[in-house]
């Protein structure tokens, strides 16, 4: 009979893994298929919601589809705008492709300090896009 040693993760390593998952989840939650995310900004300064570069879409055949952003409910104490750029992204097959990136930017009213929030929808014309129409809610703390 063969005996195998099974090593279970320690409580400390589980806490580290959970913290990393939470950290990266908050950083890029706005691009993870919808849901809620939070953001801390300085009063009056424009800030991109996610440092992941923005929303983008490439279908299974390699076609690049533009992504647009529709504001569902605007912030009460600021404004939401979008920026478009292009950048290299790795596809699931490992190939790198230049894609159009659409990022969401929040800017509070100058001098405002407090809580704000807004909701937006990601839209593409790609009929196979599983994230088309997903709604994102962003809670903002303005300091």
C-alpha positions as a printed Julia matrix, in Angstrom:
143×3 Matrix{Float64}:
   0.0    0.0     0.0
   1.25   3.5    -0.9
   0.8    6.41    1.46
   0.49   9.96    0.15
   1.03  13.08    2.2
  -1.69  15.65    1.7
  -0.7   19.24    2.54
  -3.55  21.56    3.29
  -3.06  25.32    3.15
  -2.43  27.03    6.45
  -4.8   29.61    7.84
  -2.25  32.32    7.1
  -1.83  31.3     3.45
  -5.62  31.16    3.02
  -5.88  34.72    4.4
  -3.15  35.91    1.99
  -4.9   34.26   -0.96
  -8.25  35.77    0.07
  -6.68  39.23    0.42
  -5.09  38.99   -3.05
  -8.34  37.84   -4.62
 -10.2   40.71   -2.95
  -7.53  43.26   -3.93
  -7.46  42.3    -7.6
 -11.22  41.85   -7.66
 -11.71  45.43   -6.49
  -9.05  46.73   -8.88
 -10.69  45.29  -11.94
 -14.23  44.48  -10.89
 -15.53  46.93  -13.42
 -14.29  44.6   -16.14
 -15.24  41.28  -14.63
 -18.67  40.85  -16.11
 -20.75  43.39  -14.27
 -21.43  44.1   -10.67
 -20.27  46.55   -8.07
 -16.96  48.27   -7.54
 -15.67  51.14   -5.46
 -13.35  54.02   -6.19
 -11.57  56.67   -4.09
 -10.78  59.97   -5.82
  -9.49  63.41   -4.96
 -12.05  66.18   -5.28
 -12.13  67.64   -8.79
  -9.63  65.16  -10.28
 -10.55  62.84  -13.14
  -9.85  59.17  -12.46
 -10.2   56.1   -14.66
 -12.25  53.43  -12.96
  -9.9   50.55  -13.68
  -6.22  50.51  -14.5
  -6.85  47.45  -16.69
  -7.0   49.73  -19.72
 -10.71  49.7   -20.4
 -13.42  47.6   -21.99
 -12.61  45.75  -25.2
 -14.0   42.88  -27.29
 -12.5   40.39  -29.74
 -14.79  37.57  -30.9
 -13.79  33.93  -31.45
 -12.85  34.61  -35.08
 -10.48  37.42  -34.07
 -12.69  40.34  -35.12
 -12.26  43.45  -32.95
 -15.58  45.0   -31.92
 -15.9   48.54  -30.55
 -17.33  48.84  -27.05
 -19.42  51.82  -26.03
 -20.57  52.93  -22.6
 -24.09  54.09  -21.77
 -24.58  55.91  -18.47
 -27.69  54.42  -16.84
 -27.75  56.67  -13.77
 -25.28  59.56  -13.63
 -23.48  60.65  -10.47
 -25.17  63.44   -8.5
 -21.92  65.19   -7.62
 -19.75  64.69  -10.66
 -19.55  63.54  -14.26
 -18.75  60.33  -16.13
 -16.95  60.43  -19.47
 -15.25  57.84  -21.65
 -11.85  57.73  -23.27
 -10.88  55.59  -26.22
  -7.4   54.4   -27.01
  -5.76  51.37  -28.51
  -3.52  48.81  -26.91
  -2.15  45.3   -27.16
  -4.11  42.55  -25.39
  -3.42  38.83  -25.23
  -6.25  36.65  -26.48
  -7.15  33.26  -25.03
  -5.13  31.54  -27.76
  -2.02  33.47  -26.67
  -2.0   35.75  -29.71
  -1.47  39.47  -29.07
  -3.83  41.81  -30.88
  -4.25  45.58  -31.02
  -7.72  46.42  -29.73
  -9.8   49.52  -29.13
 -10.05  50.24  -25.4
 -12.95  52.21  -23.94
 -12.3   53.4   -20.41
 -14.75  55.0   -17.99
 -13.63  58.15  -16.17
 -15.24  59.79  -13.12
 -14.65  63.39  -12.03
 -16.36  65.02   -9.04
 -17.51  68.61   -8.9
 -14.64  70.8    -7.75
 -14.72  71.17   -3.96
 -17.19  68.32   -3.41
 -16.25  65.85   -0.67
 -18.39  62.85    0.22
 -20.04  59.82   -1.34
 -21.25  59.52   -4.93
 -22.25  56.69   -7.25
 -23.24  55.96  -10.83
 -24.27  53.07  -13.03
 -23.26  52.32  -16.61
 -23.86  49.66  -19.24
 -21.31  48.08  -21.58
 -22.6   47.78  -25.17
 -21.22  46.05  -28.28
 -22.77  45.07  -31.61
 -21.21  41.6   -31.32
 -24.12  39.13  -31.01
 -21.8   36.58  -29.33
 -20.51  38.93  -26.61
 -21.52  37.5   -23.2
 -20.79  40.87  -21.54
 -22.99  42.9   -23.89
 -25.55  44.82  -21.86
 -23.9   44.14  -18.5
 -24.54  46.83  -15.92
 -21.84  48.12  -13.58
 -22.46  50.12  -10.39
 -19.61  52.22   -9.04
 -19.55  53.66   -5.5
 -17.23  56.67   -5.25
 -15.63  58.19   -2.16
 -14.48  61.74   -2.91
 -11.82  63.18   -0.58
